[in-house]
Structure formats: C-alpha cells, structure tokens
mmCIF file of C-alpha atoms in Angstrom:
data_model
loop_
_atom_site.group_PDB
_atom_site.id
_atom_site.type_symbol
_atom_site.label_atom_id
_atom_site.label_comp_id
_atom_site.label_asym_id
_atom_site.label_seq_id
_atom_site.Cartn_x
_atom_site.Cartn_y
_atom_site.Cartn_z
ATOM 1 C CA UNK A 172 -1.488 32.592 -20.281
ATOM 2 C CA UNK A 173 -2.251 30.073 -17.419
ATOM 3 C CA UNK A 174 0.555 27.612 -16.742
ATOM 4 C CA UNK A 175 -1.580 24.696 -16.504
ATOM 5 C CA UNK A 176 -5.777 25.142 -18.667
ATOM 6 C CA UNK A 177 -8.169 22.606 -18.311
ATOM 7 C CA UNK A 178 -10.804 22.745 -20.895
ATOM 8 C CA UNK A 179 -14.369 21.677 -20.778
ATOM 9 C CA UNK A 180 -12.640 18.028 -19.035
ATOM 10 C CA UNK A 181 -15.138 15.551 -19.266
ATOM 11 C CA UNK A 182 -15.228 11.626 -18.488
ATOM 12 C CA UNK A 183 -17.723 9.346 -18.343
ATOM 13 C CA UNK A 184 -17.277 5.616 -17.376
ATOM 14 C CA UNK A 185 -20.182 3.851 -19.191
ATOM 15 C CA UNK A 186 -23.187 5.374 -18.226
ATOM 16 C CA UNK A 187 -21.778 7.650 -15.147
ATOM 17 C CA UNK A 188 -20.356 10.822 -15.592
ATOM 18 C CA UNK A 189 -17.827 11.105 -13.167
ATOM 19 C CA UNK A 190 -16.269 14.900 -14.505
ATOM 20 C CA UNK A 191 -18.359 17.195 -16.757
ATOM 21 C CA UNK A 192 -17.418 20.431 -18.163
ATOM 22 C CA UNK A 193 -14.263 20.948 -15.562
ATOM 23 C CA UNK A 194 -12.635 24.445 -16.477
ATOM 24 C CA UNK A 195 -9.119 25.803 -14.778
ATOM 25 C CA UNK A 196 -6.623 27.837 -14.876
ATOM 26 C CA UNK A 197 -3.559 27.478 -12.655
ATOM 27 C CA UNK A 198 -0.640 30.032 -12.975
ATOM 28 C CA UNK A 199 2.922 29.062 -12.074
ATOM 29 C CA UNK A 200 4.434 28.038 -8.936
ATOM 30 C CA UNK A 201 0.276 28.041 -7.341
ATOM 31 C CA UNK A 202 -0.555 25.062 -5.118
ATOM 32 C CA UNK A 203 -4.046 25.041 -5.550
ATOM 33 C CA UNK A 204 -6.606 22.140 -3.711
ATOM 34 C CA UNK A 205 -9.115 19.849 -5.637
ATOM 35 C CA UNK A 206 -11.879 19.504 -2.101
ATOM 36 C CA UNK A 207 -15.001 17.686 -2.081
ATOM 37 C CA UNK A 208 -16.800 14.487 -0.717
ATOM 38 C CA UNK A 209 -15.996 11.261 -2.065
ATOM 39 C CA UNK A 210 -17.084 10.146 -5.612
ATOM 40 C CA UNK A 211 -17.268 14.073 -6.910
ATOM 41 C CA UNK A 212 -14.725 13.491 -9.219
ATOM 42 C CA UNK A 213 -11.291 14.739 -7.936
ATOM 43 C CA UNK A 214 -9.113 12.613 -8.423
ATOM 44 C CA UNK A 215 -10.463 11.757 -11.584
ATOM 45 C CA UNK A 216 -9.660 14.923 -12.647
ATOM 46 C CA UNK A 217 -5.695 14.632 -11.078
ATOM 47 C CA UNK A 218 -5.623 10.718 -13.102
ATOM 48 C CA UNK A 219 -6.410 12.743 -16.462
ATOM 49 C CA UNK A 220 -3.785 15.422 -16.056
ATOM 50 C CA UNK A 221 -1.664 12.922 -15.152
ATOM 51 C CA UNK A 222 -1.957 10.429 -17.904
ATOM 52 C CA UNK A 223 -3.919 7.898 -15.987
ATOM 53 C CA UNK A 224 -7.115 8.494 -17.520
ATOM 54 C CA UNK A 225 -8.406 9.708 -21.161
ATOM 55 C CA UNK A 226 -10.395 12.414 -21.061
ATOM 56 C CA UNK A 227 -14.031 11.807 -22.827
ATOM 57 C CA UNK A 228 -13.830 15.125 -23.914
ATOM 58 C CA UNK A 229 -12.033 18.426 -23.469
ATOM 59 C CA UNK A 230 -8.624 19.515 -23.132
ATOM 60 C CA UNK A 231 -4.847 19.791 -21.130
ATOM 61 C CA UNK A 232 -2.579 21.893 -22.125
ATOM 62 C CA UNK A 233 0.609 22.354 -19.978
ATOM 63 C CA UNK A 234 2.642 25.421 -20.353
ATOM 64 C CA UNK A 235 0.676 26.189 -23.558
ATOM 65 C CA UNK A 236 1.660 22.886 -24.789
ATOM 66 C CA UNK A 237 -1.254 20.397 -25.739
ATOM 67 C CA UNK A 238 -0.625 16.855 -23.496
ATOM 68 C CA UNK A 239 -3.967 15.651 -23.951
ATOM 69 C CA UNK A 240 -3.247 12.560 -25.911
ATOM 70 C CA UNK A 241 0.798 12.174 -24.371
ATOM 71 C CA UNK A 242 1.120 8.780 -22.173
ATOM 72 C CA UNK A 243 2.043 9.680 -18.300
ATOM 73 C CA UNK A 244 6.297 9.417 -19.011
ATOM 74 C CA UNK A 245 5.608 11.669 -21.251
ATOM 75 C CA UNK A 246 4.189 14.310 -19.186
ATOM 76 C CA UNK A 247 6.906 15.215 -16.556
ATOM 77 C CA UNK A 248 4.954 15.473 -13.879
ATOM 78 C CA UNK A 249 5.628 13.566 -10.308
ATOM 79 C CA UNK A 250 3.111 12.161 -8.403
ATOM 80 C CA UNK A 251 2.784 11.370 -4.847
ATOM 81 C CA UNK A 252 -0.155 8.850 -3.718
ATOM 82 C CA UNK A 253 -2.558 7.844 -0.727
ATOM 83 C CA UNK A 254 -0.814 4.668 -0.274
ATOM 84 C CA UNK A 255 2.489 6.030 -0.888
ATOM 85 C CA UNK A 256 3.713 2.826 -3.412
ATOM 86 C CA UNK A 257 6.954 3.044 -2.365
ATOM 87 C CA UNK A 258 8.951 -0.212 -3.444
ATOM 88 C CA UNK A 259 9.089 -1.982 -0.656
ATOM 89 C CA UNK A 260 12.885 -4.070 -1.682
ATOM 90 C CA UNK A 261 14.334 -0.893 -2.094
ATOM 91 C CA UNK A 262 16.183 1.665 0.515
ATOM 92 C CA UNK A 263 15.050 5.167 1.207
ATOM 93 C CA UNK A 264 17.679 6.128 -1.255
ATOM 94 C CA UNK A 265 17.031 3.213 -4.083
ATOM 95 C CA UNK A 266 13.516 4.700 -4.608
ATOM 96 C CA UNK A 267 14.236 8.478 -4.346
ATOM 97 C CA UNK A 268 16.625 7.703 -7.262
ATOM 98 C CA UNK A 269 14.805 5.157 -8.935
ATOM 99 C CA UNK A 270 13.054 7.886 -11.763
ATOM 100 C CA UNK A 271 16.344 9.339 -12.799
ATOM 101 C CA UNK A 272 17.807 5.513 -12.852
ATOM 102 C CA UNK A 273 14.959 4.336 -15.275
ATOM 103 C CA UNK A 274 15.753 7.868 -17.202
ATOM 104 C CA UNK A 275 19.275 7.174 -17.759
ATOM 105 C CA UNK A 276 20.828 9.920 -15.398
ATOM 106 C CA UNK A 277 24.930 9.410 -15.034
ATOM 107 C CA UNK A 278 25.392 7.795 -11.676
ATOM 108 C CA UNK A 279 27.134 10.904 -10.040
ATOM 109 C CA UNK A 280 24.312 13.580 -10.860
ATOM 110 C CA UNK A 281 21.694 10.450 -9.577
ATOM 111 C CA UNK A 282 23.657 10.776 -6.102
ATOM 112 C CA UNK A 283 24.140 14.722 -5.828
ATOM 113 C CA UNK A 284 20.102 14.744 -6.714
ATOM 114 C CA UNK A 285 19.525 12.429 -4.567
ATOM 115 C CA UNK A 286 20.551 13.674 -1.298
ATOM 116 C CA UNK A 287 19.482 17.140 -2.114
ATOM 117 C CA UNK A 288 16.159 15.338 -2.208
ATOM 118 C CA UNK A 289 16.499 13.856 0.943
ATOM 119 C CA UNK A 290 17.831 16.626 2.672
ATOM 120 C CA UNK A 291 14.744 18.669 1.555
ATOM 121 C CA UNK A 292 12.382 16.332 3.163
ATOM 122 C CA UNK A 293 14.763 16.144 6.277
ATOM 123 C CA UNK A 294 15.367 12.056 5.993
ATOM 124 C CA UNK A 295 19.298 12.058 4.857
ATOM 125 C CA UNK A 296 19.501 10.058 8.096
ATOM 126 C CA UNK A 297 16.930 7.309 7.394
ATOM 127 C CA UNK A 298 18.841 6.846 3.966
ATOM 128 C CA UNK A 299 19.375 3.534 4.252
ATOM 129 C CA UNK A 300 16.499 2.262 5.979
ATOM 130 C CA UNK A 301 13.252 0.011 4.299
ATOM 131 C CA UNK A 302 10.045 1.327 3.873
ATOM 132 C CA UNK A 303 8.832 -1.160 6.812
ATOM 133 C CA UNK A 304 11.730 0.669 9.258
ATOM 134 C CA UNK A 305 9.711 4.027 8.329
ATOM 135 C CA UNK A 306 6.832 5.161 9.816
ATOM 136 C CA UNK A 307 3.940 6.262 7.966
ATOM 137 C CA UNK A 308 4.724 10.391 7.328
ATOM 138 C CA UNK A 309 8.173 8.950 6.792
ATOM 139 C CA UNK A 310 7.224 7.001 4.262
ATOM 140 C CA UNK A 311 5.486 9.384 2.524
ATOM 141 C CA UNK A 312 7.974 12.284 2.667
ATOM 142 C CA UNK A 313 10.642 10.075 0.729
ATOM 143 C CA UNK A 314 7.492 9.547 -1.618
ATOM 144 C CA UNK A 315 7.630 13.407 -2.340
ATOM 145 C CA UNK A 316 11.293 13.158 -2.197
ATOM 146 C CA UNK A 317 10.899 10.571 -5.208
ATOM 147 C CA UNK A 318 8.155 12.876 -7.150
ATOM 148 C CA UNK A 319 10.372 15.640 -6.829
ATOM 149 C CA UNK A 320 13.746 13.830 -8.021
ATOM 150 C CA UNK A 321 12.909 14.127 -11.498
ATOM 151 C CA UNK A 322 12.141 17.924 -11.538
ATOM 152 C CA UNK A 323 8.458 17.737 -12.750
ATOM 153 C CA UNK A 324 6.732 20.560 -14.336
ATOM 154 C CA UNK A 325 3.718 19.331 -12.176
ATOM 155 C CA UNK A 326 3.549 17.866 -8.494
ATOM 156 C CA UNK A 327 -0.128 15.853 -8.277
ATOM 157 C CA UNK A 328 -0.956 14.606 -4.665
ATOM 158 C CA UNK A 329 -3.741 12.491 -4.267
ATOM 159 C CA UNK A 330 -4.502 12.834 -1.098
ATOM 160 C CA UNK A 331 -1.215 12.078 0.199
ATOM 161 C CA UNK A 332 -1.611 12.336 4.025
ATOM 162 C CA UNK A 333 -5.168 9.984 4.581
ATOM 163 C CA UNK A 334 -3.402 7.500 5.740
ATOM 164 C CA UNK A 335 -1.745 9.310 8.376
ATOM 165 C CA UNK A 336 -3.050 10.204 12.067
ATOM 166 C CA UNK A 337 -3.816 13.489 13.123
ATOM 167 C CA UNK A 338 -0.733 14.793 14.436
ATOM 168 C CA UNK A 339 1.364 13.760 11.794
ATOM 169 C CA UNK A 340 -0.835 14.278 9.260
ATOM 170 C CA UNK A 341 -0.426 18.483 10.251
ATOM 171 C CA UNK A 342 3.072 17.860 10.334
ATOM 172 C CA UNK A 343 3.395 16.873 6.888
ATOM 173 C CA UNK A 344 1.327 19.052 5.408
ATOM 174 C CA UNK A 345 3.059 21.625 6.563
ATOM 175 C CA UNK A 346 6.246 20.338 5.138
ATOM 176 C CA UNK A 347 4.428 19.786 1.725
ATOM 177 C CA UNK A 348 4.077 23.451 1.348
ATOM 178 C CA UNK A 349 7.512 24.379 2.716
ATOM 179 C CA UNK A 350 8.911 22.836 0.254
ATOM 180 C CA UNK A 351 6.082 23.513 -2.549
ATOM 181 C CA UNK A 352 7.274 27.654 -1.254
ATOM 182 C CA UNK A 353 10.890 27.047 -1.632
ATOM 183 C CA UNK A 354 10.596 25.168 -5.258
ATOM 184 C CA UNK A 355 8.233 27.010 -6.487
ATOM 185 C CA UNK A 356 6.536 24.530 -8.120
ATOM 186 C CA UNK A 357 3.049 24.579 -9.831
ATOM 187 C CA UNK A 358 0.941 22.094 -7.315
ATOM 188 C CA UNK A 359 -2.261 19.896 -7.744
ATOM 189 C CA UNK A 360 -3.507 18.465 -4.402
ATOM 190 C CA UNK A 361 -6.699 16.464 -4.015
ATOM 191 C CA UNK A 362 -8.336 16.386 -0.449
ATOM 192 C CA UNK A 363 -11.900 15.860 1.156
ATOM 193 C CA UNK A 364 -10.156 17.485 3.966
ATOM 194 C CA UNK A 365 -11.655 21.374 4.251
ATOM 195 C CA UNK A 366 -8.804 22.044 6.513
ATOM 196 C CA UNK A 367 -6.274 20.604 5.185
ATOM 197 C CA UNK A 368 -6.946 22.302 1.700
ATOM 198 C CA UNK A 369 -7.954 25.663 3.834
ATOM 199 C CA UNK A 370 -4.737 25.829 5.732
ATOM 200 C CA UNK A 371 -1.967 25.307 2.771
ATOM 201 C CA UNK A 372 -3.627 26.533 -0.641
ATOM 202 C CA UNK A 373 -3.894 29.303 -2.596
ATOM 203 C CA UNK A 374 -6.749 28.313 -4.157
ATOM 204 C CA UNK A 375 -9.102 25.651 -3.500
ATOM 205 C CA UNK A 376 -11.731 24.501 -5.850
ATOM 206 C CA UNK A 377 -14.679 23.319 -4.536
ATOM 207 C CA UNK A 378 -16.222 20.099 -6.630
ATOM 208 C CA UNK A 379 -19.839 18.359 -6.247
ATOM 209 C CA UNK A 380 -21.036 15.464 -8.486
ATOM 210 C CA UNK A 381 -18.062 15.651 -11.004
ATOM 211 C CA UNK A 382 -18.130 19.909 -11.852
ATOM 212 C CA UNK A 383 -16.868 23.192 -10.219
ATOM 213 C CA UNK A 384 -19.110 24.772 -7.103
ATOM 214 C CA UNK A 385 -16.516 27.179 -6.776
ATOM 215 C CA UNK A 386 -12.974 28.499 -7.088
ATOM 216 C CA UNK A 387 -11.426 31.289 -4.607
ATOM 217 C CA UNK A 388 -8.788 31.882 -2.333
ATOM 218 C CA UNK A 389 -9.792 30.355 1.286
ATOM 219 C CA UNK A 390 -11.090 33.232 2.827
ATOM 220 C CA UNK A 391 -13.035 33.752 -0.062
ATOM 221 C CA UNK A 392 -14.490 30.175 -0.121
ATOM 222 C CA UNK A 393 -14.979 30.249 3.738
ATOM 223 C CA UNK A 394 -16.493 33.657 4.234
ATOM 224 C CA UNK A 395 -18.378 34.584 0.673
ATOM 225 C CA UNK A 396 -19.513 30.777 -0.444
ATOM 226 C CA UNK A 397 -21.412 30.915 -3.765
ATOM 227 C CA UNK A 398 -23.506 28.247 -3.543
ATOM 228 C CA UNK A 399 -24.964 26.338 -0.268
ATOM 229 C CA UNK A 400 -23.371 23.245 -1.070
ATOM 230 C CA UNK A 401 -19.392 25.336 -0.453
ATOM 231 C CA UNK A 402 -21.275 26.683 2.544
ATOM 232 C CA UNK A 403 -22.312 23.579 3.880
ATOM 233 C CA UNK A 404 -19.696 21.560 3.026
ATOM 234 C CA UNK A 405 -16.875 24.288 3.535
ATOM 235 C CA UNK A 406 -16.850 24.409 7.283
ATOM 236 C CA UNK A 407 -19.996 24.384 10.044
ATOM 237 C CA UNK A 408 -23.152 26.427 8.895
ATOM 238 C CA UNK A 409 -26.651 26.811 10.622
ATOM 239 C CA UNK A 410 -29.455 27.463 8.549
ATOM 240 C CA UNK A 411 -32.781 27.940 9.651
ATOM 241 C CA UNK A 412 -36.175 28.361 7.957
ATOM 242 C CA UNK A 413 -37.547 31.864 7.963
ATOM 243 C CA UNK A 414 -40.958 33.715 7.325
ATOM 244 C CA UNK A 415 -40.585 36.591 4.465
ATOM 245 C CA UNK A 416 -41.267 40.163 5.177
ATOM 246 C CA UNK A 417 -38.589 41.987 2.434
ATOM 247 C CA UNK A 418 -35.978 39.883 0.305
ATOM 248 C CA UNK A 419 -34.772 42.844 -0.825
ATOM 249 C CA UNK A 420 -34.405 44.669 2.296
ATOM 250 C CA UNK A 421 -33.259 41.585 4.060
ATOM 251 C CA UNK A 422 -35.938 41.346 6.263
ATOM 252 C CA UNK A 423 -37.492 38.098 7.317
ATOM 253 C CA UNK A 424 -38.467 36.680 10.690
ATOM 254 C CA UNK A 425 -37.757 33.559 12.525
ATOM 255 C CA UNK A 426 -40.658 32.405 14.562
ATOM 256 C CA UNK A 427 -42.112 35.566 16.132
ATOM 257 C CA UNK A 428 -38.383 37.226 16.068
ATOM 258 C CA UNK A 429 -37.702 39.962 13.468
ATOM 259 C CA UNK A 430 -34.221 39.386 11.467
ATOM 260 C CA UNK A 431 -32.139 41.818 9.439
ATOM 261 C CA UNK A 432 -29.681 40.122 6.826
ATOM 262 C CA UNK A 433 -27.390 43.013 5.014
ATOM 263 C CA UNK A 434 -26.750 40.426 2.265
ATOM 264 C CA UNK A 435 -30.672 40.090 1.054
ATOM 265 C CA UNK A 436 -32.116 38.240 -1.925
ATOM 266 C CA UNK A 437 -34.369 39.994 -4.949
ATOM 267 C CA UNK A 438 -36.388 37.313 -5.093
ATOM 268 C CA UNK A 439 -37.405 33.542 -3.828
ATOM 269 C CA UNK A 440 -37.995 32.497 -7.476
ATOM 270 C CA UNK A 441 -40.083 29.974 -5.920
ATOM 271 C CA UNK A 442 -37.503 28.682 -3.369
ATOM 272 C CA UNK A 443 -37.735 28.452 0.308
ATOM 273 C CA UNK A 444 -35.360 30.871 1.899
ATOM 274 C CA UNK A 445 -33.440 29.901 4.716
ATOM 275 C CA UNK A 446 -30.926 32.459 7.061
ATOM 276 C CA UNK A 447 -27.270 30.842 7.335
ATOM 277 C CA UNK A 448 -25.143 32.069 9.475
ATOM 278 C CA UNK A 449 -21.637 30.232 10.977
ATOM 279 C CA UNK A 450 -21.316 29.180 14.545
ATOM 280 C CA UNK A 451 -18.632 31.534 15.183
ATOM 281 C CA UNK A 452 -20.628 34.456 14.058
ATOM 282 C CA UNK A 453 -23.264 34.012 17.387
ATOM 283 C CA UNK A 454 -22.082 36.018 20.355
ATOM 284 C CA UNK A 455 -23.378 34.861 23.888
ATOM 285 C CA UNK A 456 -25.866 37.899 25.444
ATOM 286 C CA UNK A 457 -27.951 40.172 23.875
ATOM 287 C CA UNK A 458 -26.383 43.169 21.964
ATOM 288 C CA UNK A 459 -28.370 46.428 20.827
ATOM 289 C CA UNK A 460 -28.452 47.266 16.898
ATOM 290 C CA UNK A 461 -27.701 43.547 16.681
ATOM 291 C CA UNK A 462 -29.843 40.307 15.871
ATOM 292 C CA UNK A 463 -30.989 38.785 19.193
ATOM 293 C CA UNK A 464 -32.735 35.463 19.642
ATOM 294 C CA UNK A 465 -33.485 33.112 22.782
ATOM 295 C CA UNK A 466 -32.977 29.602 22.654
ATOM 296 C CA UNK A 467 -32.334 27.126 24.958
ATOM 297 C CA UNK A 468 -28.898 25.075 25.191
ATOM 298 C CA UNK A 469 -29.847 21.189 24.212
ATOM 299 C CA UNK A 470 -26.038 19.792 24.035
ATOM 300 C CA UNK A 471 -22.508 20.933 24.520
ATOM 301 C CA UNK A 472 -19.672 19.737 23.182
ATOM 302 C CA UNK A 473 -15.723 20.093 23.776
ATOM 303 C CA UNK A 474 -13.591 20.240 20.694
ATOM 304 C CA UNK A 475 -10.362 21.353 22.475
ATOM 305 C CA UNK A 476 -10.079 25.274 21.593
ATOM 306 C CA UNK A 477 -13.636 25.835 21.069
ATOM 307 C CA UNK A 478 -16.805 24.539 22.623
ATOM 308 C CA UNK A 479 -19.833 24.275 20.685
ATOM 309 C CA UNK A 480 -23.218 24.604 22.470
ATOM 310 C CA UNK A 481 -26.179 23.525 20.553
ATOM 311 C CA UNK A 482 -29.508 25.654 21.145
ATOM 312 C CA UNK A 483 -32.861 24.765 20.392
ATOM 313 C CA UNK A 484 -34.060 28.623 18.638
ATOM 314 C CA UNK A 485 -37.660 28.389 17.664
ATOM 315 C CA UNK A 486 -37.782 24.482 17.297
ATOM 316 C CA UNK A 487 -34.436 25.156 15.088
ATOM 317 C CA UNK A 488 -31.461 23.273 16.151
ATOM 318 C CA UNK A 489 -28.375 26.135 16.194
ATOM 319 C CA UNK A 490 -24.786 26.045 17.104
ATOM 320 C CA UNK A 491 -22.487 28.148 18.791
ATOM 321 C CA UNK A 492 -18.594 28.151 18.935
ATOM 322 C CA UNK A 493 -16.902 29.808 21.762
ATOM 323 C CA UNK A 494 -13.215 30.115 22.255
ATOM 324 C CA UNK A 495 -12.033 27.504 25.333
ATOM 325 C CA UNK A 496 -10.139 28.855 28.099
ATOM 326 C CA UNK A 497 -9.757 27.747 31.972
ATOM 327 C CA UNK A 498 -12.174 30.503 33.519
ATOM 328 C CA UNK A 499 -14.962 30.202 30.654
ATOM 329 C CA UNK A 500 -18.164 29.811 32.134
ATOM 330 C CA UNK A 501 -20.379 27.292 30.665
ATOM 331 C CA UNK A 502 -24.106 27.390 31.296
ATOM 332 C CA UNK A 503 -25.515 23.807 31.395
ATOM 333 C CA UNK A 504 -27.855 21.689 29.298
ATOM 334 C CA UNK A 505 -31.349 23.371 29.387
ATOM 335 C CA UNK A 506 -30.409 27.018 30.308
ATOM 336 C CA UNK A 507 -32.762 29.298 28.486
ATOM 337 C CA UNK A 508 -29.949 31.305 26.697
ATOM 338 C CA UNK A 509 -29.740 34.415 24.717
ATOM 339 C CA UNK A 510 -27.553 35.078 21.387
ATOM 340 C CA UNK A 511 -26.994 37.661 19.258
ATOM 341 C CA UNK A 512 -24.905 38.585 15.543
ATOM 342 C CA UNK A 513 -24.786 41.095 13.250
ATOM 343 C CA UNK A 514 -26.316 41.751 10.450
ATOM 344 C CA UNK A 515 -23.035 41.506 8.055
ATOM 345 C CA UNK A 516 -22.960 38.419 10.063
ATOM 346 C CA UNK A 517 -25.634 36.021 8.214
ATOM 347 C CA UNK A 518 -26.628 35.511 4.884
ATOM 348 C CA UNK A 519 -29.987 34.520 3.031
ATOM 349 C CA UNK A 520 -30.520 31.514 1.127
#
C-alpha cells in the first residue's frame, strides 16, 4: 500500500473546476513534483492534502489512514510556502521552534530540536538574526527548518524557491533534496519550473487544466512523453507538419523530403500528424542511414552551454541545440545548412 493515495480528488469553485478526477500514489520517503502552467490546478491539489481546501469529491488517505475530513493541525504535515510567512518579530530561532511551542514541547527538547534543525539547513550562525537581516534563500531555508521541526509525516512545498533569483534558487533546491535524502521523508513539491522538478524528483506529474497528463520518472517524462502537451510543455520540441505515405511504417515526408520515424502511428483517426523531434536530437551535416534535411539558419541564439540556431526547413521554423565551447564554429544568419537525426530520434504525432 502507497504511503500517501489520492482518490478521484475533485474541486470545483462555483462553476470552475479547478481539479477533476486527480489519482496518486506516493510510496514512502519519494519526493515527487506537482509541474504545470499556472491555473492547472497544483497547488490546489497540495491546499487539499494539506487541509487548506475541501475536496468536492474524492479521497486522502495518509498512511492508510483516511484525513479527508481532519482540519490542517490535525494532519502532521509541514509546509513550506512561496512567500516564506516567516514571522517577521521573531528570531531565526523563535520561528523554527514556534510549532513545537504552540504543541506544548518541554523547553529543553524545543532547544535540542531546534538547533538540529538549524544545523541541517546550515544557519546555526544566523540564529539570532530577523527575517529582514536574512536574505531571501535564507529566509526560506529556516522556513524548511520550521516545517521540519515538528517531524511531519508530509513535507508540502508550494513552490518554495519563486521568489528567489537564479543562482540561489539552484542552490536551494539542491539543499531541499539533501536534506529530503537524509530524512527520508515522503515529499510533495509544486513547481511550473520543468527543471527544477526534472533535476530533484523522483517522479514528476505532469498536470493540464486541473487532471493528470502524465506520471513517470524524469527521463521517462522527458524522453517517452505521452501526450503532446508533456512534450511541449516538458522541455523544447519542434514539430512540423508532414505529408502521409505509411503511419504504420513510419513513413511520411516533409515537403519533397522523405522521413522515417521508428515510433509510427496505426492510424490518423482523422488528426493531422505532425513529426516532433527535440532540438538536441538534430546533428549539424548530413549523415548516411540517417534523416537529412536542408534548411537555412534564420536566428541564433546564446544560452550559455548551448547555442540554439533556428532554421527555416521547408517554410517550418526548427531548432537546433549545440553544445558551446571556445573553438565552435558558428555559421551565420542565412547559411543554407544541412541537418540530420535518427530515426529513434523523432516521434509522430
């Protein structure tokens, strides 16, 4: 039995359905990522396990017992939030121990808890300090600290690290699941961040217009998406309009240019089929036994590590991702240029 099962979760507010029919199961000690756009329904689904919201329908059942109905202090779960809500009177200490304070803890197991806390998120020397003498990753690790305090059956994170620049933003995720790894403990983390829920889950679920696109491991998610809203949305994805010659054989052409797809389709069923294929997938030059189309480069762009030329493939706008590096030689705007990718490479839609 799954640690944490939700159960056909619905909510509607009024006449919009924010969640319908959400189903999951999360095993114990998994930190597993709620992704999507804003206004899918994410953290709607986080407020419900919490407490925070009723569910219209459905069920929660936490470690096979039913919490459904239970008010949020009745839940044991921490939460850590966007804006962090720290109390701003209060030290870095005062609101790490404030949970077991309003629980009733004896004062010496408050202070042994209490700097374990803080020396988990590294910030026993900041003890002392306000929230405004933090800065803002600061702040939010002695938010965690404070979640964590009250050993909770459940740590929710509603997408803790918005608020934070870039840099930083890394940085504490990275310490999130440190110390998710070395507690063990069954995580909940709402993002519409692809890499931030790529690069520290072991599951991601993928949610569109208040249900499930799809649930996988991030390699899964990334390389085999299900549906093309996790492609498109999951990472960069071209996708180009093609001319039918075999679904089932994978064979369709783009322009005058033959194409072989190894993952082919049985049937339109009335649907337009499109070739996707990611940017990092298109190798410069023509290869032999692969697929090889001419285009010509309309834009380039530096993101750091890679550099994405766009080509113009058949009055298709394409993308390409090359790894940067000092002696990479980059053709210019309007260089008729060749690409190529396997077959194993692209998909049809």
């Amino acid at each position: 039995m799954a640690f944490l099962e939700l159960s056909h979760l619905c909510k509607d507010f009024g006449s919009t359905v924010a969640v319908q029919e959400f189903q999951l199961e999360v095993d114990q000690g998994d930190f597993v990522s709620l992704l999507g756009p804003s206004g899918c329904g994410k953290t709607t689904v986080l407020r419900m396990v919490a407490g925070f919201e009723k569910p219209t329908s459905g069920q929660i059942v936490v470690g096979g017992r039913d919490i459904t109905s239970l008010p949020p202090n009745r839940r044991n779960m921490g939460m850590v939030f966007q804006n962090y809500a720290l109390f701003p009177h209060m030290t870095a200490v005062e609101n790490v121990s404030y949970g077991l304070r309003v629980a009733g803890q004896p004062k010496k197991e408050i202070e042994v808890r209490v700097k374990e806390m803080l020396e988990l998120v590294q910030l026993s020397h900041l003890a002392s300090r306000y929230p405004y003498q933090l800065s803002g990753g600061q702040q939010q690790r002695v938010a965690l600290a404070r979640a964590l305090a009250i050993r909770p059956a459940l740590l929710l994170l509603d997408e803790p690290l918005s608020a934070l620049d870039a840099k930083v933003r890394a940085e504490v995720r990275e310490e999130i699941r440190r110390i998710q790894t070395r507690l063990g403990i069954t995580t909940i983390f709402v993002t519409h961040d692809q890499e931030e829920a790529m690069s520290i889950s072991d599951r991601v679920v993928v949610m569109s217009q208040g249900h499930i696109e799809q649930v996988g491991a991030p390699a899964e998610i990334y390389n085999y998406p299900m549906t093309e809203f996790t492609a498109r949305f999951v990472g960069h994805l071209n996708l180009m309009h093609v001319d039918v010659i075999s679904l089932p054989k994978g064979l369709v052409k783009i322009g005058a240019t033959q194409v072989h797809a190894s993952q082919s389709l049985e049937s339109a069923n009335g649907h337009q089929i499109r070739l996707a294929i990611r940017p990092e997938e298109l190798i410069p030059g023509h290869v032999e036994g692969h697929n090889n189309l001419f285009g010509k480069i309309s834009a380039i762009t530096y993101l750091g590590p890679i550099v994405r030329l766009q080509l113009e493939v058949e009055g298709a706008q394409i993308s390409m991702d090359m790894f940067n590096e000092r002696k990479l030689q980059i053709p210019s705007v309007g260089t008729e240029y060749e690409v190529s990718f396997h077959p194993d490479a692209c998909w049809l839609l």
